[in-house]
JSON list of C-alpha atoms and ligand atoms in Angstrom, two decimals:
[
{"chain": "X", "resi": 1, "resn": "MET", "atom": "CA", "xyz": [-11.21, -12.25, 2.17]},
{"chain": "X", "resi": 2, "resn": "GLU", "atom": "CA", "xyz": [-14.36, -13.93, 3.52]},
{"chain": "X", "resi": 3, "resn": "TYR", "atom": "CA", "xyz": [-15.46, -17.56, 3.67]},
{"chain": "X", "resi": 4, "resn": "ILE", "atom": "CA", "xyz": [-18.71, -19.24, 4.65]},
{"chain": "X", "resi": 5, "resn": "PHE", "atom": "CA", "xyz": [-18.44, -21.50, 7.69]},
{"chain": "X", "resi": 6, "resn": "GLY", "atom": "CA", "xyz": [-21.87, -22.78, 8.72]},
{"chain": "X", "resi": 7, "resn": "ASP", "atom": "CA", "xyz": [-23.78, -19.79, 10.07]},
{"chain": "X", "resi": 8, "resn": "LYS", "atom": "CA", "xyz": [-20.59, -17.80, 10.56]},
{"chain": "X", "resi": 9, "resn": "LEU", "atom": "CA", "xyz": [-18.34, -15.86, 8.24]},
{"chain": "X", "resi": 10, "resn": "VAL", "atom": "CA", "xyz": [-14.61, -16.34, 8.45]},
{"chain": "X", "resi": 11, "resn": "LYS", "atom": "CA", "xyz": [-12.95, -13.02, 7.73]},
{"chain": "X", "resi": 12, "resn": "PHE", "atom": "CA", "xyz": [-9.27, -12.46, 7.11]},
{"chain": "X", "resi": 13, "resn": "THR", "atom": "CA", "xyz": [-8.26, -8.87, 7.78]},
{"chain": "X", "resi": 14, "resn": "ASP", "atom": "CA", "xyz": [-6.69, -6.94, 4.88]},
{"chain": "X", "resi": 15, "resn": "GLU", "atom": "CA", "xyz": [-3.43, -6.85, 6.79]},
{"chain": "X", "resi": 16, "resn": "VAL", "atom": "CA", "xyz": [-3.38, -10.65, 7.07]},
{"chain": "X", "resi": 17, "resn": "VAL", "atom": "CA", "xyz": [-4.28, -11.08, 3.38]},
{"chain": "X", "resi": 18, "resn": "ASP", "atom": "CA", "xyz": [-1.43, -8.74, 2.40]},
{"chain": "X", "resi": 19, "resn": "ILE", "atom": "CA", "xyz": [1.05, -10.78, 4.44]},
{"chain": "X", "resi": 20, "resn": "LEU", "atom": "CA", "xyz": [-0.21, -14.08, 2.98]},
{"chain": "X", "resi": 21, "resn": "ASN", "atom": "CA", "xyz": [0.05, -12.69, -0.55]},
{"chain": "X", "resi": 22, "resn": "SER", "atom": "CA", "xyz": [3.57, -11.42, 0.07]},
{"chain": "X", "resi": 23, "resn": "TYR", "atom": "CA", "xyz": [4.72, -15.04, 0.63]},
{"chain": "X", "resi": 24, "resn": "ARG", "atom": "CA", "xyz": [3.23, -16.46, -2.59]},
{"chain": "X", "resi": 25, "resn": "GLN", "atom": "CA", "xyz": [5.87, -18.72, -4.18]},
{"chain": "X", "resi": 26, "resn": "VAL", "atom": "CA", "xyz": [6.11, -16.84, -7.44]},
{"chain": "X", "resi": 27, "resn": "LYS", "atom": "CA", "xyz": [9.90, -17.08, -7.75]},
{"chain": "X", "resi": 28, "resn": "LYS", "atom": "CA", "xyz": [11.49, -20.29, -9.04]},
{"chain": "X", "resi": 29, "resn": "LYS", "atom": "CA", "xyz": [13.58, -21.15, -6.00]},
{"chain": "X", "resi": 30, "resn": "GLN", "atom": "CA", "xyz": [11.41, -19.56, -3.36]},
{"chain": "X", "resi": 31, "resn": "HIS", "atom": "CA", "xyz": [10.84, -21.78, -0.33]},
{"chain": "X", "resi": 32, "resn": "GLU", "atom": "CA", "xyz": [7.51, -22.61, 1.20]},
{"chain": "X", "resi": 33, "resn": "ALA", "atom": "CA", "xyz": [6.53, -20.30, 4.03]},
{"chain": "X", "resi": 34, "resn": "GLY", "atom": "CA", "xyz": [4.02, -20.70, 6.80]},
{"chain": "X", "resi": 35, "resn": "GLY", "atom": "CA", "xyz": [2.90, -20.09, 10.33]},
{"chain": "X", "resi": 36, "resn": "ILE", "atom": "CA", "xyz": [-0.15, -20.07, 12.54]},
{"chain": "X", "resi": 37, "resn": "LEU", "atom": "CA", "xyz": [-3.49, -18.25, 12.40]},
{"chain": "X", "resi": 38, "resn": "LEU", "atom": "CA", "xyz": [-4.73, -16.24, 15.36]},
{"chain": "X", "resi": 39, "resn": "GLY", "atom": "CA", "xyz": [-8.04, -14.49, 15.83]},
{"chain": "X", "resi": 40, "resn": "ARG", "atom": "CA", "xyz": [-11.29, -13.94, 17.64]},
{"chain": "X", "resi": 41, "resn": "ILE", "atom": "CA", "xyz": [-14.59, -15.80, 17.57]},
{"chain": "X", "resi": 42, "resn": "PHE", "atom": "CA", "xyz": [-17.87, -13.87, 17.65]},
{"chain": "X", "resi": 43, "resn": "ASP", "atom": "CA", "xyz": [-21.47, -15.11, 17.37]},
{"chain": "X", "resi": 44, "resn": "ASP", "atom": "CA", "xyz": [-21.71, -14.45, 13.66]},
{"chain": "X", "resi": 45, "resn": "GLN", "atom": "CA", "xyz": [-18.12, -14.28, 12.54]},
{"chain": "X", "resi": 46, "resn": "ILE", "atom": "CA", "xyz": [-14.56, -15.38, 13.09]},
{"chain": "X", "resi": 47, "resn": "ILE", "atom": "CA", "xyz": [-11.90, -12.77, 12.47]},
{"chain": "X", "resi": 48, "resn": "ILE", "atom": "CA", "xyz": [-8.43, -13.97, 11.57]},
{"chain": "X", "resi": 49, "resn": "GLN", "atom": "CA", "xyz": [-6.47, -10.92, 12.50]},
{"chain": "X", "resi": 50, "resn": "GLN", "atom": "CA", "xyz": [-2.94, -12.06, 13.13]},
{"chain": "X", "resi": 51, "resn": "ILE", "atom": "CA", "xyz": [-0.57, -14.63, 11.65]},
{"chain": "X", "resi": 52, "resn": "THR", "atom": "CA", "xyz": [2.99, -15.61, 12.33]},
{"chain": "X", "resi": 53, "resn": "THR", "atom": "CA", "xyz": [5.56, -15.60, 9.53]},
{"chain": "X", "resi": 54, "resn": "PRO", "atom": "CA", "xyz": [8.71, -17.67, 8.99]},
{"chain": "X", "resi": 55, "resn": "GLY", "atom": "CA", "xyz": [11.43, -17.09, 11.54]},
{"chain": "X", "resi": 56, "resn": "PRO", "atom": "CA", "xyz": [14.30, -18.65, 13.45]},
{"chain": "X", "resi": 57, "resn": "GLY", "atom": "CA", "xyz": [13.93, -22.39, 13.99]},
{"chain": "X", "resi": 58, "resn": "ASP", "atom": "CA", "xyz": [11.53, -22.97, 11.10]},
{"chain": "X", "resi": 59, "resn": "LYS", "atom": "CA", "xyz": [12.66, -25.39, 8.41]},
{"chain": "X", "resi": 60, "resn": "SER", "atom": "CA", "xyz": [11.71, -24.98, 4.79]},
{"chain": "X", "resi": 61, "resn": "GLY", "atom": "CA", "xyz": [12.40, -26.04, 1.22]},
{"chain": "X", "resi": 62, "resn": "ARG", "atom": "CA", "xyz": [10.74, -25.63, -2.11]},
{"chain": "X", "resi": 63, "resn": "TYR", "atom": "CA", "xyz": [8.14, -28.26, -1.19]},
{"chain": "X", "resi": 64, "resn": "PHE", "atom": "CA", "xyz": [7.96, -28.28, 2.58]},
{"chain": "X", "resi": 65, "resn": "PHE", "atom": "CA", "xyz": [7.61, -26.03, 5.57]},
{"chain": "X", "resi": 66, "resn": "GLU", "atom": "CA", "xyz": [7.99, -27.07, 9.19]},
{"chain": "X", "resi": 67, "resn": "ARG", "atom": "CA", "xyz": [7.40, -24.45, 11.76]},
{"chain": "X", "resi": 68, "resn": "ASN", "atom": "CA", "xyz": [9.20, -24.30, 15.07]},
{"chain": "X", "resi": 69, "resn": "VAL", "atom": "CA", "xyz": [6.74, -25.50, 17.69]},
{"chain": "X", "resi": 70, "resn": "LYS", "atom": "CA", "xyz": [8.09, -23.49, 20.64]},
{"chain": "X", "resi": 71, "resn": "ARG", "atom": "CA", "xyz": [8.18, -20.21, 18.77]},
{"chain": "X", "resi": 72, "resn": "ALA", "atom": "CA", "xyz": [4.58, -20.63, 17.60]},
{"chain": "X", "resi": 73, "resn": "GLN", "atom": "CA", "xyz": [3.46, -21.48, 21.13]},
{"chain": "X", "resi": 74, "resn": "TRP", "atom": "CA", "xyz": [5.17, -18.34, 22.40]},
{"chain": "X", "resi": 75, "resn": "PHE", "atom": "CA", "xyz": [3.06, -16.26, 19.99]},
{"chain": "X", "resi": 76, "resn": "VAL", "atom": "CA", "xyz": [-0.12, -18.10, 20.95]},
{"chain": "X", "resi": 77, "resn": "ASP", "atom": "CA", "xyz": [0.52, -17.41, 24.65]},
{"chain": "X", "resi": 78, "resn": "LEU", "atom": "CA", "xyz": [1.41, -13.77, 24.04]},
{"chain": "X", "resi": 79, "resn": "ALA", "atom": "CA", "xyz": [-1.68, -13.10, 21.91]},
{"chain": "X", "resi": 80, "resn": "TRP", "atom": "CA", "xyz": [-3.89, -14.83, 24.44]},
{"chain": "X", "resi": 81, "resn": "ARG", "atom": "CA", "xyz": [-2.49, -12.91, 27.41]},
{"chain": "X", "resi": 82, "resn": "SER", "atom": "CA", "xyz": [-2.45, -9.51, 25.76]},
{"chain": "X", "resi": 83, "resn": "SER", "atom": "CA", "xyz": [-6.09, -9.87, 24.64]},
{"chain": "X", "resi": 84, "resn": "ASN", "atom": "CA", "xyz": [-7.44, -11.21, 27.93]},
{"chain": "X", "resi": 85, "resn": "GLY", "atom": "CA", "xyz": [-7.97, -14.59, 26.35]},
{"chain": "X", "resi": 86, "resn": "GLU", "atom": "CA", "xyz": [-9.90, -13.37, 23.33]},
{"chain": "X", "resi": 87, "resn": "VAL", "atom": "CA", "xyz": [-7.32, -13.94, 20.62]},
{"chain": "X", "resi": 88, "resn": "ILE", "atom": "CA", "xyz": [-6.77, -17.66, 20.20]},
{"chain": "X", "resi": 89, "resn": "TYR", "atom": "CA", "xyz": [-4.99, -20.16, 17.99]},
{"chain": "X", "resi": 90, "resn": "LEU", "atom": "CA", "xyz": [-7.22, -20.94, 15.00]},
{"chain": "X", "resi": 91, "resn": "GLY", "atom": "CA", "xyz": [-5.08, -22.98, 12.67]},
{"chain": "X", "resi": 92, "resn": "GLU", "atom": "CA", "xyz": [-2.22, -23.20, 10.26]},
{"chain": "X", "resi": 93, "resn": "TRP", "atom": "CA", "xyz": [-1.15, -21.61, 6.99]},
{"chain": "X", "resi": 94, "resn": "HIS", "atom": "CA", "xyz": [1.59, -22.28, 4.47]},
{"chain": "X", "resi": 95, "resn": "THR", "atom": "CA", "xyz": [2.37, -21.75, 0.81]},
{"chain": "X", "resi": 96, "resn": "HIS", "atom": "CA", "xyz": [2.51, -24.17, -2.13]},
{"chain": "X", "resi": 97, "resn": "PRO", "atom": "CA", "xyz": [4.31, -23.55, -5.44]},
{"chain": "X", "resi": 98, "resn": "GLU", "atom": "CA", "xyz": [1.17, -24.35, -7.46]},
{"chain": "X", "resi": 99, "resn": "PRO", "atom": "CA", "xyz": [-1.56, -22.08, -8.83]},
{"chain": "X", "resi": 100, "resn": "VAL", "atom": "CA", "xyz": [-4.52, -23.90, -7.26]},
{"chain": "X", "resi": 101, "resn": "PRO", "atom": "CA", "xyz": [-3.24, -25.43, -4.04]},
{"chain": "X", "resi": 102, "resn": "ARG", "atom": "CA", "xyz": [-4.49, -28.70, -2.59]},
{"chain": "X", "resi": 103, "resn": "PRO", "atom": "CA", "xyz": [-3.55, -30.24, 0.78]},
{"chain": "X", "resi": 104, "resn": "SER", "atom": "CA", "xyz": [-0.94, -33.00, 0.78]},
{"chain": "X", "resi": 105, "resn": "SER", "atom": "CA", "xyz": [-1.07, -36.05, 3.01]},
{"chain": "X", "resi": 106, "resn": "VAL", "atom": "CA", "xyz": [1.49, -34.30, 5.24]},
{"chain": "X", "resi": 107, "resn": "ASP", "atom": "CA", "xyz": [-0.84, -31.30, 5.50]},
{"chain": "X", "resi": 108, "resn": "ARG", "atom": "CA", "xyz": [-3.75, -33.53, 6.50]},
{"chain": "X", "resi": 109, "resn": "LYS", "atom": "CA", "xyz": [-1.61, -35.22, 9.14]},
{"chain": "X", "resi": 110, "resn": "LEU", "atom": "CA", "xyz": [-0.46, -31.88, 10.55]},
{"chain": "X", "resi": 111, "resn": "ILE", "atom": "CA", "xyz": [-3.99, -30.63, 11.14]},
{"chain": "X", "resi": 112, "resn": "THR", "atom": "CA", "xyz": [-5.08, -33.96, 12.61]},
{"chain": "X", "resi": 113, "resn": "ASN", "atom": "CA", "xyz": [-2.11, -33.91, 14.97]},
{"chain": "X", "resi": 114, "resn": "MET", "atom": "CA", "xyz": [-2.73, -30.29, 16.00]},
{"chain": "X", "resi": 115, "resn": "LEU", "atom": "CA", "xyz": [-6.38, -31.08, 16.73]},
{"chain": "X", "resi": 116, "resn": "ARG", "atom": "CA", "xyz": [-5.33, -34.03, 18.83]},
{"chain": "X", "resi": 117, "resn": "ASP", "atom": "CA", "xyz": [-2.43, -32.45, 20.69]},
{"chain": "X", "resi": 118, "resn": "SER", "atom": "CA", "xyz": [-3.30, -28.84, 21.40]},
{"chain": "X", "resi": 119, "resn": "LYS", "atom": "CA", "xyz": [-5.43, -27.92, 24.36]},
{"chain": "X", "resi": 120, "resn": "MET", "atom": "CA", "xyz": [-8.06, -25.75, 22.75]},
{"chain": "X", "resi": 121, "resn": "SER", "atom": "CA", "xyz": [-11.36, -24.22, 23.63]},
{"chain": "X", "resi": 122, "resn": "ILE", "atom": "CA", "xyz": [-12.62, -24.80, 20.09]},
{"chain": "X", "resi": 123, "resn": "ASP", "atom": "CA", "xyz": [-13.30, -28.12, 18.34]},
{"chain": "X", "resi": 124, "resn": "PHE", "atom": "CA", "xyz": [-12.03, -27.17, 14.89]},
{"chain": "X", "resi": 125, "resn": "LEU", "atom": "CA", "xyz": [-9.02, -25.69, 13.14]},
{"chain": "X", "resi": 126, "resn": "PHE", "atom": "CA", "xyz": [-8.54, -23.94, 9.82]},
{"chain": "X", "resi": 127, "resn": "LEU", "atom": "CA", "xyz": [-5.97, -24.79, 7.20]},
{"chain": "X", "resi": 128, "resn": "VAL", "atom": "CA", "xyz": [-4.98, -22.12, 4.69]},
{"chain": "X", "resi": 129, "resn": "ILE", "atom": "CA", "xyz": [-2.76, -22.94, 1.73]},
{"chain": "X", "resi": 130, "resn": "VAL", "atom": "CA", "xyz": [-1.55, -20.00, -0.32]},
{"chain": "X", "resi": 131, "resn": "GLY", "atom": "CA", "xyz": [-0.99, -20.91, -3.96]},
{"chain": "X", "resi": 132, "resn": "THR", "atom": "CA", "xyz": [0.56, -18.71, -6.59]},
{"chain": "X", "resi": 133, "resn": "GLU", "atom": "CA", "xyz": [-2.91, -17.77, -7.85]},
{"chain": "X", "resi": 134, "resn": "GLU", "atom": "CA", "xyz": [-5.59, -19.10, -5.51]},
{"chain": "X", "resi": 135, "resn": "LYS", "atom": "CA", "xyz": [-5.98, -19.91, -1.84]},
{"chain": "X", "resi": 136, "resn": "TYR", "atom": "CA", "xyz": [-7.30, -23.07, -0.27]},
{"chain": "X", "resi": 137, "resn": "VAL", "atom": "CA", "xyz": [-9.21, -22.50, 2.97]},
{"chain": "X", "resi": 138, "resn": "ALA", "atom": "CA", "xyz": [-10.58, -25.49, 4.83]},
{"chain": "X", "resi": 139, "resn": "VAL", "atom": "CA", "xyz": [-11.77, -26.53, 8.26]},
{"chain": "X", "resi": 140, "resn": "GLN", "atom": "CA", "xyz": [-11.37, -29.75, 10.15]},
{"chain": "X", "resi": 141, "resn": "PHE", "atom": "CA", "xyz": [-13.28, -30.78, 13.25]},
{"chain": "X", "resi": 142, "resn": "VAL", "atom": "CA", "xyz": [-12.27, -32.88, 16.24]},
{"chain": "X", "resi": 143, "resn": "GLY", "atom": "CA", "xyz": [-13.87, -36.28, 16.32]},
{"chain": "X", "resi": 144, "resn": "SER", "atom": "CA", "xyz": [-14.77, -39.10, 14.02]},
{"chain": "X", "resi": 145, "resn": "ASP", "atom": "CA", "xyz": [-15.23, -37.18, 10.79]},
{"chain": "X", "resi": 146, "resn": "THR", "atom": "CA", "xyz": [-11.69, -35.96, 10.43]},
{"chain": "X", "resi": 147, "resn": "SER", "atom": "CA", "xyz": [-11.51, -34.89, 6.82]},
{"chain": "X", "resi": 148, "resn": "LEU", "atom": "CA", "xyz": [-10.73, -31.35, 5.72]},
{"chain": "X", "resi": 149, "resn": "LYS", "atom": "CA", "xyz": [-13.69, -29.47, 4.31]},
{"chain": "X", "resi": 150, "resn": "GLN", "atom": "CA", "xyz": [-12.97, -26.67, 1.92]},
{"chain": "X", "resi": 151, "resn": "LEU", "atom": "CA", "xyz": [-14.85, -23.46, 2.68]},
{"chain": "X", "resi": 152, "resn": "GLU", "atom": "CA", "xyz": [-16.67, -21.54, 0.01]},
{"chain": "X", "resi": 153, "resn": "GLN", "atom": "CA", "xyz": [-15.41, -18.03, -0.56]},
{"chain": "X", "resi": 154, "resn": "ARG", "atom": "CA", "xyz": [-17.91, -15.23, -0.19]},
{"chain": "X", "resi": 155, "resn": "ILE", "atom": "CA", "xyz": [-17.38, -12.79, -3.00]},
{"chain": "X", "resi": 156, "resn": "SER", "atom": "CA", "xyz": [-18.15, -9.30, -1.84]},
{"chain": "X", "resi": 157, "resn": "VAL", "atom": "CA", "xyz": [-18.99, -6.67, -4.42]},
{"chain": "T", "resi": 1, "resn": "LIG", "atom": "ZN1", "xyz": [1.24, -28.28, 2.07]}
]
């Protein structure tokens, strides 16, 4: 799964895509799921190579998912340490029980808050929403223009 982000490509590894797909809310009572995105930044591409999945302390329902802040931070620190600072926090993902997912006002607030509160070396974060059929992948930057911008998928043949 590849998306166009300025002069970079954002690539999700097959392993990450498989995990995201496995949480699609295809069953009637299935809760939302979510976690954080972790990866590496190169000159020409950003590789999202690791994500966290729902676990202890996360709260979820059919139409909401709240991840446990401490548990996510533990994963961010571990990934950072074990990669000599190369694997970093890149954003958030969660599922929606709709075919073509769109961010809610809560989703927009979450990304804005994460951009404001986390001490990061980058000035943007990604938001991935996994629908039952399609995925929504967007970026938001720090600063005055704080709206989510959906990224165009690069279809590889
Ligand atoms: Zn949402």
